[in-house]
Amino acid sequence: MSKTFRTLDDVDVKGKRVLLRVDLNVPMENGRVSDATRLERVAPTITEISDKGGKVVLLAHFGRPKGRDAKDSLKPVAAALGQVIKKPVAFADDCIGEAAAKAVAAMKDGDILCLENTRFHKEEEKNDPAFVAELAKLGDIWVNDAFSAAHRAHATTEGLGHKLPAYAGRTMQAELTALEKALEAPTKPVIAIIGGAKVSTKIDLLENLVSKVDALVIGGGMANTFLHAQGVGVGKSLAEKDLAATALRIMEKASAANCAIILPVDAVVAYHFAANSPSHAYGLDAIPADGMILDVGPQSTARIHAAIDDAKTLVWNGPLGAFEMTPFDRGTVVAAKHAAERTKAKKLISVAGGGDTVAALNQAGVSGDFSYVSTAGGAFLEWMEGKPLPGVEVLKQR
């Protein structure tokens, strides 16, 4: 990746003011950070720059504020970050203007400063040139370590890359390297597992993937739409019946590209959408008219395992069933454990991403066993859809 992107290996940060864009958009409960995963992800970049004598000036957004709002302040997040990296993190109550300038001017080499929520200024999301210029005054170089915001062309995620020398942070570098291994230059055969509730949210994704992968497993509520399109009765299951023509078009495109589409051949059916409702596995020709498909059945699970065994690279986005409820998490959990075993045995490169996917892998206890798990929701999806990401494009060497 270093051929196309400049990374921290390409710059001496000592004595430099480093504007470091990070993702600090963490869940909070009662004013405290309830999940520090994203803080742990950015810690290596922050500590590396600090240890090398750079002045670390953190830029981040939090929530979707409409102007300044105390509940969306980054102050408690900065305090939690200090605990994670075991270094003091100073805080300035604005990201531009006198408060920010004074705080940056007071920094010594190795100091870490978090500026207030960039979205307190509407110019951030508009990528306003005057706002970008104000931010740029505070730094000598810009490092982007927020892949999760890379699909947005905002002032701190893209604009600064045109004003200051631009580099990828270690989290961004790891993400881009993993993604390149998954779809840009993968070890073949490549399989994608795509699940979730709706086809409508993933049409672009499916259309891009059929031209890039050797096999595509479709699960979750999405699979019901494909089954319905083929004339299978899906009872009262979640299905977007108006998208039958879209599903058939995607299948035709897959066939033309020699991509095998793997749909369920049996299903776990219940009569109530609730945890532990009585359920039974049925073949596709016998789905009860008043039943709901809530998970893949045992024969489908065996087919998915066989497809994983045939692959060298796996890309995964979305659960195979209603994984948030037992026992309908079984298909997802069992497939995830199987992929993790193949990965541990060095027989598979596995890359997964998206909110529900991360939650499902955590539930299965295997997120640490995958080659790479992306915590970036929208950016990961847009990358899988084949769309250029503004925050990545600006890092490319010209």
mmCIF file of C-alpha atoms in Angstrom:
data_model
loop_
_atom_site.group_PDB
_atom_site.id
_atom_site.type_symbol
_atom_site.label_atom_id
_atom_site.label_comp_id
_atom_site.label_asym_id
_atom_site.label_seq_id
_atom_site.Cartn_x
_atom_site.Cartn_y
_atom_site.Cartn_z
ATOM 1 C CA MET A 1 0.000 0.000 0.000
ATOM 2 C CA SER A 2 2.877 2.417 0.672
ATOM 3 C CA LYS A 3 3.331 2.811 -3.094
ATOM 4 C CA THR A 4 -0.029 4.518 -3.433
ATOM 5 C CA PHE A 5 -0.363 6.105 0.022
ATOM 6 C CA ARG A 6 2.021 8.041 2.149
ATOM 7 C CA THR A 7 2.056 6.687 5.694
ATOM 8 C CA LEU A 8 3.816 7.649 8.926
ATOM 9 C CA ASP A 9 6.865 5.795 7.588
ATOM 10 C CA ASP A 10 7.289 8.634 5.068
ATOM 11 C CA VAL A 11 7.487 11.589 7.467
ATOM 12 C CA ASP A 12 9.551 12.803 10.441
ATOM 13 C CA VAL A 13 6.950 14.142 12.875
ATOM 14 C CA LYS A 14 9.380 15.422 15.531
ATOM 15 C CA GLY A 15 8.518 18.998 16.463
ATOM 16 C CA LYS A 16 5.667 19.108 13.943
ATOM 17 C CA ARG A 17 2.061 19.995 14.684
ATOM 18 C CA VAL A 18 0.164 16.954 13.425
ATOM 19 C CA LEU A 19 -3.533 17.442 12.711
ATOM 20 C CA LEU A 20 -4.749 13.882 13.270
ATOM 21 C CA ARG A 21 -8.298 13.053 12.125
ATOM 22 C CA VAL A 22 -9.619 10.215 14.278
ATOM 23 C CA ASP A 23 -12.957 8.516 14.903
ATOM 24 C CA LEU A 24 -14.040 9.294 18.471
ATOM 25 C CA ASN A 25 -17.754 8.743 17.767
ATOM 26 C CA VAL A 26 -18.129 6.251 20.616
ATOM 27 C CA PRO A 27 -21.292 5.127 22.437
ATOM 28 C CA MET A 28 -21.958 6.975 25.701
ATOM 29 C CA GLU A 29 -24.130 6.120 28.705
ATOM 30 C CA ASN A 30 -24.711 8.634 31.511
ATOM 31 C CA GLY A 31 -21.825 10.803 30.329
ATOM 32 C CA ARG A 32 -19.336 7.928 30.196
ATOM 33 C CA VAL A 33 -17.913 5.959 27.263
ATOM 34 C CA SER A 34 -19.657 2.552 27.234
ATOM 35 C CA ASP A 35 -17.554 0.927 24.476
ATOM 36 C CA ALA A 36 -13.933 2.006 23.969
ATOM 37 C CA THR A 37 -13.262 -0.111 20.836
ATOM 38 C CA ARG A 38 -12.776 2.915 18.577
ATOM 39 C CA LEU A 39 -10.486 4.598 21.135
ATOM 40 C CA GLU A 40 -8.354 1.443 21.254
ATOM 41 C CA ARG A 41 -8.201 1.402 17.438
ATOM 42 C CA VAL A 42 -6.718 4.916 17.190
ATOM 43 C CA ALA A 43 -4.393 4.551 20.193
ATOM 44 C CA PRO A 44 -1.378 3.169 18.225
ATOM 45 C CA THR A 45 -1.275 6.133 15.816
ATOM 46 C CA ILE A 46 -1.628 8.690 18.611
ATOM 47 C CA THR A 47 1.067 7.138 20.797
ATOM 48 C CA GLU A 48 3.453 6.612 17.867
ATOM 49 C CA ILE A 49 3.313 10.289 16.834
ATOM 50 C CA SER A 50 3.594 11.399 20.473
ATOM 51 C CA ASP A 51 6.542 9.053 21.186
ATOM 52 C CA LYS A 52 8.343 10.386 18.105
ATOM 53 C CA GLY A 53 8.038 13.946 19.379
ATOM 54 C CA GLY A 54 5.125 15.137 17.275
ATOM 55 C CA LYS A 55 2.499 17.480 18.703
ATOM 56 C CA VAL A 56 -0.741 15.504 18.321
ATOM 57 C CA VAL A 57 -3.764 17.708 17.603
ATOM 58 C CA LEU A 58 -6.874 15.502 17.445
ATOM 59 C CA LEU A 59 -9.760 16.391 15.150
ATOM 60 C CA ALA A 60 -13.034 14.459 15.434
ATOM 61 C CA HIS A 61 -16.795 14.768 15.246
ATOM 62 C CA PHE A 62 -19.311 13.415 17.731
ATOM 63 C CA GLY A 63 -22.982 12.782 17.005
ATOM 64 C CA ARG A 64 -25.010 14.987 14.662
ATOM 65 C CA PRO A 65 -25.199 18.345 16.455
ATOM 66 C CA LYS A 66 -26.946 21.337 14.897
ATOM 67 C CA GLY A 67 -24.509 23.927 16.235
ATOM 68 C CA ARG A 68 -22.833 23.902 19.642
ATOM 69 C CA ASP A 69 -24.469 21.454 22.062
ATOM 70 C CA ALA A 70 -22.964 20.451 25.426
ATOM 71 C CA LYS A 71 -24.302 16.879 25.171
ATOM 72 C CA ASP A 72 -22.166 16.380 22.053
ATOM 73 C CA SER A 73 -18.945 17.718 23.558
ATOM 74 C CA LEU A 74 -15.807 15.632 23.088
ATOM 75 C CA LYS A 75 -14.523 16.587 26.547
ATOM 76 C CA PRO A 76 -15.565 13.316 28.314
ATOM 77 C CA VAL A 77 -14.314 11.304 25.313
ATOM 78 C CA ALA A 78 -10.904 13.010 25.521
ATOM 79 C CA ALA A 79 -10.718 12.040 29.211
ATOM 80 C CA ALA A 80 -11.570 8.409 28.386
ATOM 81 C CA LEU A 81 -8.986 8.423 25.579
ATOM 82 C CA GLY A 82 -6.340 9.534 28.080
ATOM 83 C CA GLN A 83 -7.127 6.446 30.178
ATOM 84 C CA VAL A 84 -6.835 4.170 27.120
ATOM 85 C CA ILE A 85 -3.466 5.545 25.916
ATOM 86 C CA LYS A 86 -2.183 6.156 29.468
ATOM 87 C CA LYS A 87 -1.075 9.688 28.569
ATOM 88 C CA PRO A 88 -2.633 13.055 29.421
ATOM 89 C CA VAL A 89 -4.946 14.427 26.714
ATOM 90 C CA ALA A 90 -5.516 18.199 26.945
ATOM 91 C CA PHE A 91 -8.756 19.707 25.647
ATOM 92 C CA ALA A 92 -9.633 22.928 23.842
ATOM 93 C CA ASP A 93 -13.252 24.042 23.756
ATOM 94 C CA ASP A 94 -13.224 24.903 20.046
ATOM 95 C CA CYS A 95 -11.520 23.533 16.936
ATOM 96 C CA ILE A 96 -10.722 26.920 15.356
ATOM 97 C CA GLY A 97 -10.224 30.471 16.595
ATOM 98 C CA GLU A 98 -8.403 31.809 19.651
ATOM 99 C CA ALA A 99 -9.165 28.911 22.027
ATOM 100 C CA ALA A 100 -7.721 26.363 19.591
ATOM 101 C CA ALA A 101 -4.750 28.555 18.548
ATOM 102 C CA LYS A 102 -3.719 29.219 22.166
ATOM 103 C CA ALA A 103 -3.971 25.552 23.127
ATOM 104 C CA VAL A 104 -1.875 24.454 20.125
ATOM 105 C CA ALA A 105 0.713 27.212 20.740
ATOM 106 C CA ALA A 106 1.163 25.970 24.320
ATOM 107 C CA MET A 107 2.001 22.402 23.240
ATOM 108 C CA LYS A 108 5.412 20.829 23.718
ATOM 109 C CA ASP A 109 6.800 17.976 21.607
ATOM 110 C CA GLY A 110 4.928 14.759 22.419
ATOM 111 C CA ASP A 111 1.872 16.551 23.857
ATOM 112 C CA ILE A 112 -1.633 15.431 22.910
ATOM 113 C CA LEU A 113 -4.513 17.872 22.505
ATOM 114 C CA CYS A 114 -8.124 17.118 21.569
ATOM 115 C CA LEU A 115 -10.045 19.940 19.894
ATOM 116 C CA GLU A 116 -13.812 20.290 20.372
ATOM 117 C CA ASN A 117 -16.330 18.587 18.071
ATOM 118 C CA THR A 118 -15.683 19.768 14.498
ATOM 119 C CA ARG A 119 -19.405 19.454 13.683
ATOM 120 C CA PHE A 120 -20.210 22.302 16.070
ATOM 121 C CA HIS A 121 -19.395 24.314 12.925
ATOM 122 C CA LYS A 122 -21.752 23.700 9.985
ATOM 123 C CA GLU A 123 -18.809 24.477 7.674
ATOM 124 C CA GLU A 124 -17.252 21.120 8.587
ATOM 125 C CA GLU A 125 -19.818 19.049 6.671
ATOM 126 C CA LYS A 126 -19.900 21.621 3.843
ATOM 127 C CA ASN A 127 -16.101 21.284 3.418
ATOM 128 C CA ASP A 128 -16.015 25.095 3.451
ATOM 129 C CA PRO A 129 -12.648 26.393 2.133
ATOM 130 C CA ALA A 130 -12.416 29.220 4.695
ATOM 131 C CA PHE A 131 -13.036 26.729 7.542
ATOM 132 C CA VAL A 132 -10.424 24.357 6.071
ATOM 133 C CA ALA A 133 -7.938 27.256 5.942
ATOM 134 C CA GLU A 134 -8.615 28.084 9.637
ATOM 135 C CA LEU A 135 -8.002 24.453 10.626
ATOM 136 C CA ALA A 136 -4.860 24.246 8.471
ATOM 137 C CA LYS A 137 -3.291 27.171 10.399
ATOM 138 C CA LEU A 138 -3.101 24.864 13.421
ATOM 139 C CA GLY A 139 -0.955 22.156 11.805
ATOM 140 C CA ASP A 140 2.093 21.391 9.689
ATOM 141 C CA ILE A 141 0.861 18.030 8.366
ATOM 142 C CA TRP A 142 -2.467 16.184 8.219
ATOM 143 C CA VAL A 143 -2.837 12.512 9.099
ATOM 144 C CA ASN A 144 -6.139 10.764 8.403
ATOM 145 C CA ASP A 145 -6.820 7.787 10.657
ATOM 146 C CA ALA A 146 -10.623 7.773 10.363
ATOM 147 C CA PHE A 147 -11.560 5.276 7.648
ATOM 148 C CA SER A 148 -15.092 5.178 9.080
ATOM 149 C CA ALA A 149 -15.585 8.801 7.943
ATOM 150 C CA ALA A 150 -13.653 8.410 4.674
ATOM 151 C CA HIS A 151 -16.831 8.236 2.582
ATOM 152 C CA ARG A 152 -17.615 11.837 3.544
ATOM 153 C CA ALA A 153 -15.955 14.813 1.836
ATOM 154 C CA HIS A 154 -15.858 17.014 4.953
ATOM 155 C CA ALA A 155 -13.302 19.626 5.951
ATOM 156 C CA THR A 156 -11.393 17.389 8.377
ATOM 157 C CA THR A 157 -11.824 14.131 6.406
ATOM 158 C CA GLU A 158 -10.916 15.425 2.930
ATOM 159 C CA GLY A 159 -10.462 19.202 2.696
ATOM 160 C CA LEU A 160 -7.285 19.343 4.793
ATOM 161 C CA GLY A 161 -5.625 16.864 2.416
ATOM 162 C CA HIS A 162 -5.524 19.619 -0.214
ATOM 163 C CA LYS A 163 -3.963 22.197 2.155
ATOM 164 C CA LEU A 164 -1.333 20.206 4.063
ATOM 165 C CA PRO A 165 0.985 17.253 3.338
ATOM 166 C CA ALA A 166 -1.305 14.223 3.797
ATOM 167 C CA TYR A 167 -0.565 10.810 5.315
ATOM 168 C CA ALA A 168 -2.526 7.712 6.348
ATOM 169 C CA GLY A 169 -2.460 6.834 10.048
ATOM 170 C CA ARG A 170 -1.849 3.247 11.185
ATOM 171 C CA THR A 171 -5.558 2.364 11.517
ATOM 172 C CA MET A 172 -6.296 3.739 8.043
ATOM 173 C CA GLN A 173 -3.221 1.940 6.680
ATOM 174 C CA ALA A 174 -4.314 -1.399 8.218
ATOM 175 C CA GLU A 175 -7.845 -0.964 6.876
ATOM 176 C CA LEU A 176 -6.682 -0.136 3.331
ATOM 177 C CA THR A 177 -4.200 -3.027 3.325
ATOM 178 C CA ALA A 178 -6.900 -5.463 4.493
ATOM 179 C CA LEU A 179 -9.401 -4.193 1.938
ATOM 180 C CA GLU A 180 -6.883 -4.459 -0.880
ATOM 181 C CA LYS A 181 -6.254 -8.092 0.093
ATOM 182 C CA ALA A 182 -10.001 -8.736 0.118
ATOM 183 C CA LEU A 183 -11.206 -7.312 -3.185
ATOM 184 C CA GLU A 184 -8.608 -5.214 -5.027
ATOM 185 C CA ALA A 185 -5.931 -7.881 -5.388
ATOM 186 C CA PRO A 186 -7.309 -10.949 -3.597
ATOM 187 C CA THR A 187 -6.048 -14.498 -3.405
ATOM 188 C CA LYS A 188 -8.697 -16.443 -5.357
ATOM 189 C CA PRO A 189 -11.205 -18.044 -5.103
ATOM 190 C CA VAL A 190 -13.079 -15.239 -3.333
ATOM 191 C CA ILE A 191 -16.409 -15.738 -1.558
ATOM 192 C CA ALA A 192 -18.675 -13.014 -0.205
ATOM 193 C CA ILE A 193 -21.306 -13.600 2.466
ATOM 194 C CA ILE A 194 -23.932 -10.876 2.342
ATOM 195 C CA GLY A 195 -26.829 -10.908 4.776
ATOM 196 C CA GLY A 196 -29.149 -8.500 6.502
ATOM 197 C CA ALA A 197 -32.797 -7.604 6.207
ATOM 198 C CA LYS A 198 -33.212 -5.765 2.932
ATOM 199 C CA VAL A 199 -32.048 -6.057 -0.659
ATOM 200 C CA SER A 200 -32.998 -2.397 -1.222
ATOM 201 C CA THR A 201 -30.104 -1.158 0.925
ATOM 202 C CA LYS A 202 -27.573 -3.426 -0.809
ATOM 203 C CA ILE A 203 -28.418 -3.381 -4.534
ATOM 204 C CA ASP A 204 -25.218 -1.473 -5.446
ATOM 205 C CA LEU A 205 -23.200 -3.797 -3.237
ATOM 206 C CA LEU A 206 -24.549 -6.990 -4.808
ATOM 207 C CA GLU A 207 -24.160 -5.646 -8.350
ATOM 208 C CA ASN A 208 -20.515 -4.731 -7.701
ATOM 209 C CA LEU A 209 -19.654 -8.002 -5.950
ATOM 210 C CA VAL A 210 -20.970 -10.391 -8.615
ATOM 211 C CA SER A 211 -18.272 -9.100 -10.973
ATOM 212 C CA LYS A 212 -15.531 -9.447 -8.339
ATOM 213 C CA VAL A 213 -16.128 -12.677 -6.424
ATOM 214 C CA ASP A 214 -16.348 -16.345 -7.399
ATOM 215 C CA ALA A 215 -19.272 -17.157 -5.108
ATOM 216 C CA LEU A 216 -21.854 -15.019 -3.344
ATOM 217 C CA VAL A 217 -23.781 -16.370 -0.340
ATOM 218 C CA ILE A 218 -27.003 -14.419 0.227
ATOM 219 C CA GLY A 219 -28.663 -14.788 3.632
ATOM 220 C CA GLY A 220 -30.964 -13.023 6.069
ATOM 221 C CA GLY A 221 -34.204 -11.372 4.983
ATOM 222 C CA MET A 222 -32.495 -10.529 1.678
ATOM 223 C CA ALA A 223 -32.452 -14.205 0.700
ATOM 224 C CA ASN A 224 -36.266 -14.343 1.024
ATOM 225 C CA THR A 225 -36.598 -11.698 -1.691
ATOM 226 C CA PHE A 226 -34.427 -13.807 -4.028
ATOM 227 C CA LEU A 227 -36.365 -16.980 -3.151
ATOM 228 C CA HIS A 228 -39.684 -15.226 -3.784
ATOM 229 C CA ALA A 229 -38.360 -14.000 -7.148
ATOM 230 C CA GLN A 230 -37.734 -17.638 -8.088
ATOM 231 C CA GLY A 231 -41.270 -18.646 -7.176
ATOM 232 C CA VAL A 232 -40.566 -20.106 -3.720
ATOM 233 C CA GLY A 233 -43.365 -19.513 -1.196
ATOM 234 C CA VAL A 234 -41.841 -17.655 1.770
ATOM 235 C CA GLY A 235 -44.972 -17.459 3.933
ATOM 236 C CA LYS A 236 -45.060 -14.408 6.199
ATOM 237 C CA SER A 237 -41.274 -13.924 6.053
ATOM 238 C CA LEU A 238 -39.726 -10.506 5.590
ATOM 239 C CA ALA A 239 -39.326 -10.087 1.815
ATOM 240 C CA GLU A 240 -39.316 -7.118 -0.565
ATOM 241 C CA LYS A 241 -41.602 -8.679 -3.143
ATOM 242 C CA ASP A 242 -41.555 -5.540 -5.297
ATOM 243 C CA LEU A 243 -37.827 -6.119 -5.860
ATOM 244 C CA ALA A 244 -38.259 -9.532 -7.500
ATOM 245 C CA ALA A 245 -37.167 -8.164 -10.898
ATOM 246 C CA THR A 246 -34.068 -6.596 -9.294
ATOM 247 C CA ALA A 247 -33.164 -9.915 -7.669
ATOM 248 C CA LEU A 248 -33.486 -11.744 -11.001
ATOM 249 C CA ARG A 249 -31.369 -9.082 -12.725
ATOM 250 C CA ILE A 250 -28.611 -9.534 -10.127
ATOM 251 C CA MET A 251 -28.746 -13.317 -10.637
ATOM 252 C CA GLU A 252 -28.449 -12.885 -14.419
ATOM 253 C CA LYS A 253 -25.478 -10.554 -13.962
ATOM 254 C CA ALA A 254 -23.865 -13.126 -11.642
ATOM 255 C CA SER A 255 -24.388 -15.890 -14.178
ATOM 256 C CA ALA A 256 -22.779 -13.781 -16.933
ATOM 257 C CA ALA A 257 -19.787 -13.112 -14.648
ATOM 258 C CA ASN A 258 -19.404 -16.795 -13.628
ATOM 259 C CA CYS A 259 -20.243 -15.938 -10.029
ATOM 260 C CA ALA A 260 -22.135 -18.727 -8.202
ATOM 261 C CA ILE A 261 -25.073 -17.426 -6.156
ATOM 262 C CA ILE A 262 -25.640 -19.558 -3.067
ATOM 263 C CA LEU A 263 -29.134 -19.213 -1.636
ATOM 264 C CA PRO A 264 -30.686 -21.174 1.253
ATOM 265 C CA VAL A 265 -31.988 -24.664 0.387
ATOM 266 C CA ASP A 266 -33.809 -25.008 3.713
ATOM 267 C CA ALA A 267 -34.855 -22.653 6.491
ATOM 268 C CA VAL A 268 -35.635 -22.435 10.199
ATOM 269 C CA VAL A 269 -39.249 -21.261 10.480
ATOM 270 C CA ALA A 270 -41.171 -19.890 13.470
ATOM 271 C CA TYR A 271 -44.618 -18.356 13.870
ATOM 272 C CA HIS A 272 -43.627 -15.479 16.165
ATOM 273 C CA PHE A 273 -40.785 -12.992 15.767
ATOM 274 C CA ALA A 274 -39.488 -13.487 19.298
ATOM 275 C CA ALA A 275 -36.543 -15.149 21.017
ATOM 276 C CA ASN A 276 -36.930 -18.874 21.677
ATOM 277 C CA SER A 277 -40.252 -19.167 19.784
ATOM 278 C CA PRO A 278 -40.919 -22.763 18.782
ATOM 279 C CA SER A 279 -39.275 -23.370 15.410
ATOM 280 C CA HIS A 280 -38.657 -26.107 12.875
ATOM 281 C CA ALA A 281 -36.425 -26.594 9.828
ATOM 282 C CA TYR A 282 -38.265 -27.005 6.520
ATOM 283 C CA GLY A 283 -37.193 -27.597 2.937
ATOM 284 C CA LEU A 284 -38.012 -24.722 0.570
ATOM 285 C CA ASP A 285 -40.911 -26.642 -0.956
ATOM 286 C CA ALA A 286 -42.624 -26.890 2.429
ATOM 287 C CA ILE A 287 -42.442 -23.435 4.058
ATOM 288 C CA PRO A 288 -45.771 -23.032 5.939
ATOM 289 C CA ALA A 289 -47.945 -20.211 4.571
ATOM 290 C CA ASP A 290 -48.293 -18.663 8.049
ATOM 291 C CA GLY A 291 -44.652 -19.185 9.063
ATOM 292 C CA MET A 292 -41.635 -16.824 9.061
ATOM 293 C CA ILE A 293 -38.127 -17.753 7.904
ATOM 294 C CA LEU A 294 -35.804 -16.566 10.688
ATOM 295 C CA ASP A 295 -32.549 -18.433 9.948
ATOM 296 C CA VAL A 296 -30.839 -20.685 7.429
ATOM 297 C CA GLY A 297 -31.460 -24.400 7.934
ATOM 298 C CA PRO A 298 -28.887 -27.168 8.568
ATOM 299 C CA GLN A 299 -28.467 -28.121 4.875
ATOM 300 C CA SER A 300 -27.875 -24.460 3.960
ATOM 301 C CA THR A 301 -25.307 -24.180 6.762
ATOM 302 C CA ALA A 302 -23.465 -27.226 5.371
ATOM 303 C CA ARG A 303 -23.434 -25.630 1.892
ATOM 304 C CA ILE A 304 -22.035 -22.375 3.303
ATOM 305 C CA HIS A 305 -19.299 -24.302 5.136
ATOM 306 C CA ALA A 306 -18.386 -26.093 1.881
ATOM 307 C CA ALA A 307 -18.226 -22.739 0.052
ATOM 308 C CA ILE A 308 -15.954 -21.316 2.767
ATOM 309 C CA ASP A 309 -13.742 -24.423 2.509
ATOM 310 C CA ASP A 310 -13.366 -23.847 -1.248
ATOM 311 C CA ALA A 311 -12.353 -20.195 -0.816
ATOM 312 C CA LYS A 312 -9.013 -18.526 -0.131
ATOM 313 C CA THR A 313 -10.547 -15.112 0.622
ATOM 314 C CA LEU A 314 -13.815 -14.257 2.412
ATOM 315 C CA VAL A 315 -15.571 -10.886 2.586
ATOM 316 C CA TRP A 316 -18.526 -10.777 4.999
ATOM 317 C CA ASN A 317 -21.225 -8.168 5.552
ATOM 318 C CA GLY A 318 -24.498 -8.915 7.330
ATOM 319 C CA PRO A 319 -25.971 -11.798 9.379
ATOM 320 C CA LEU A 320 -27.585 -14.933 7.890
ATOM 321 C CA GLY A 321 -30.672 -14.801 10.112
ATOM 322 C CA ALA A 322 -32.330 -12.922 12.987
ATOM 323 C CA PHE A 323 -29.057 -13.247 14.908
ATOM 324 C CA GLU A 324 -30.130 -10.950 17.751
ATOM 325 C CA MET A 325 -32.531 -13.673 18.986
ATOM 326 C CA THR A 326 -31.745 -17.231 20.067
ATOM 327 C CA PRO A 327 -31.960 -19.772 18.517
ATOM 328 C CA PHE A 328 -32.064 -17.808 15.231
ATOM 329 C CA ASP A 329 -28.444 -16.724 15.654
ATOM 330 C CA ARG A 330 -27.245 -20.281 15.043
ATOM 331 C CA GLY A 331 -26.616 -20.083 11.279
ATOM 332 C CA THR A 332 -24.573 -16.886 11.612
ATOM 333 C CA VAL A 333 -22.606 -18.040 14.672
ATOM 334 C CA VAL A 334 -21.771 -21.475 13.251
ATOM 335 C CA ALA A 335 -20.624 -20.023 9.893
ATOM 336 C CA ALA A 336 -18.560 -17.361 11.680
ATOM 337 C CA LYS A 337 -16.859 -19.995 13.844
ATOM 338 C CA HIS A 338 -16.119 -22.095 10.761
ATOM 339 C CA ALA A 339 -14.570 -19.115 8.940
ATOM 340 C CA ALA A 340 -12.529 -18.290 12.062
ATOM 341 C CA GLU A 341 -11.159 -21.866 12.235
ATOM 342 C CA ARG A 342 -10.125 -21.723 8.552
ATOM 343 C CA THR A 343 -8.477 -18.355 9.175
ATOM 344 C CA LYS A 344 -6.573 -19.619 12.228
ATOM 345 C CA ALA A 345 -5.403 -22.590 10.154
ATOM 346 C CA LYS A 346 -3.971 -20.071 7.623
ATOM 347 C CA LYS A 347 -6.262 -21.407 4.906
ATOM 348 C CA LEU A 348 -8.410 -18.272 4.576
ATOM 349 C CA ILE A 349 -8.067 -14.478 4.524
ATOM 350 C CA SER A 350 -11.254 -13.203 6.189
ATOM 351 C CA VAL A 351 -12.388 -9.581 6.168
ATOM 352 C CA ALA A 352 -15.678 -8.522 7.760
ATOM 353 C CA GLY A 353 -17.371 -5.217 8.436
ATOM 354 C CA GLY A 354 -20.590 -3.361 9.195
ATOM 355 C CA GLY A 355 -22.300 -2.811 12.549
ATOM 356 C CA ASP A 356 -24.490 -5.932 12.666
ATOM 357 C CA THR A 357 -21.614 -8.045 11.349
ATOM 358 C CA VAL A 358 -19.242 -6.886 14.082
ATOM 359 C CA ALA A 359 -21.949 -7.548 16.701
ATOM 360 C CA ALA A 360 -22.556 -11.040 15.278
ATOM 361 C CA LEU A 361 -18.839 -11.917 15.263
ATOM 362 C CA ASN A 362 -18.509 -10.641 18.829
ATOM 363 C CA GLN A 363 -21.519 -12.786 19.790
ATOM 364 C CA ALA A 364 -19.821 -15.798 18.202
ATOM 365 C CA GLY A 365 -16.627 -14.879 20.099
ATOM 366 C CA VAL A 366 -14.501 -14.921 16.935
ATOM 367 C CA SER A 367 -13.916 -11.286 15.928
ATOM 368 C CA GLY A 368 -10.314 -11.602 17.109
ATOM 369 C CA ASP A 369 -9.783 -14.634 14.846
ATOM 370 C CA PHE A 370 -10.739 -12.975 11.541
ATOM 371 C CA SER A 371 -7.911 -11.480 9.464
ATOM 372 C CA TYR A 372 -9.521 -8.051 9.742
ATOM 373 C CA VAL A 373 -12.767 -6.703 11.172
ATOM 374 C CA SER A 374 -13.722 -3.198 10.068
ATOM 375 C CA THR A 375 -15.663 -1.073 12.553
ATOM 376 C CA ALA A 376 -16.520 1.368 9.743
ATOM 377 C CA GLY A 377 -20.151 0.957 8.724
ATOM 378 C CA GLY A 378 -20.983 3.302 5.836
ATOM 379 C CA ALA A 379 -17.421 3.596 4.531
ATOM 380 C CA PHE A 380 -16.946 -0.185 4.486
ATOM 381 C CA LEU A 381 -20.209 -0.632 2.567
ATOM 382 C CA GLU A 382 -19.410 2.105 0.035
ATOM 383 C CA TRP A 383 -15.969 0.594 -0.493
ATOM 384 C CA MET A 384 -17.610 -2.811 -1.127
ATOM 385 C CA GLU A 385 -19.957 -1.107 -3.577
ATOM 386 C CA GLY A 386 -16.897 -0.026 -5.561
ATOM 387 C CA LYS A 387 -17.362 3.676 -4.877
ATOM 388 C CA PRO A 388 -14.312 5.971 -4.489
ATOM 389 C CA LEU A 389 -14.012 7.282 -0.919
ATOM 390 C CA PRO A 390 -13.066 11.001 -0.766
ATOM 391 C CA GLY A 391 -11.016 10.590 2.437
ATOM 392 C CA VAL A 392 -8.985 7.814 0.778
ATOM 393 C CA GLU A 393 -8.643 9.391 -2.679
ATOM 394 C CA VAL A 394 -7.037 12.509 -1.187
ATOM 395 C CA LEU A 395 -4.304 10.355 0.403
ATOM 396 C CA LYS A 396 -3.200 8.875 -2.907
ATOM 397 C CA GLN A 397 0.195 10.042 -4.066
ATOM 398 C CA ARG A 398 0.013 12.361 -7.024
#
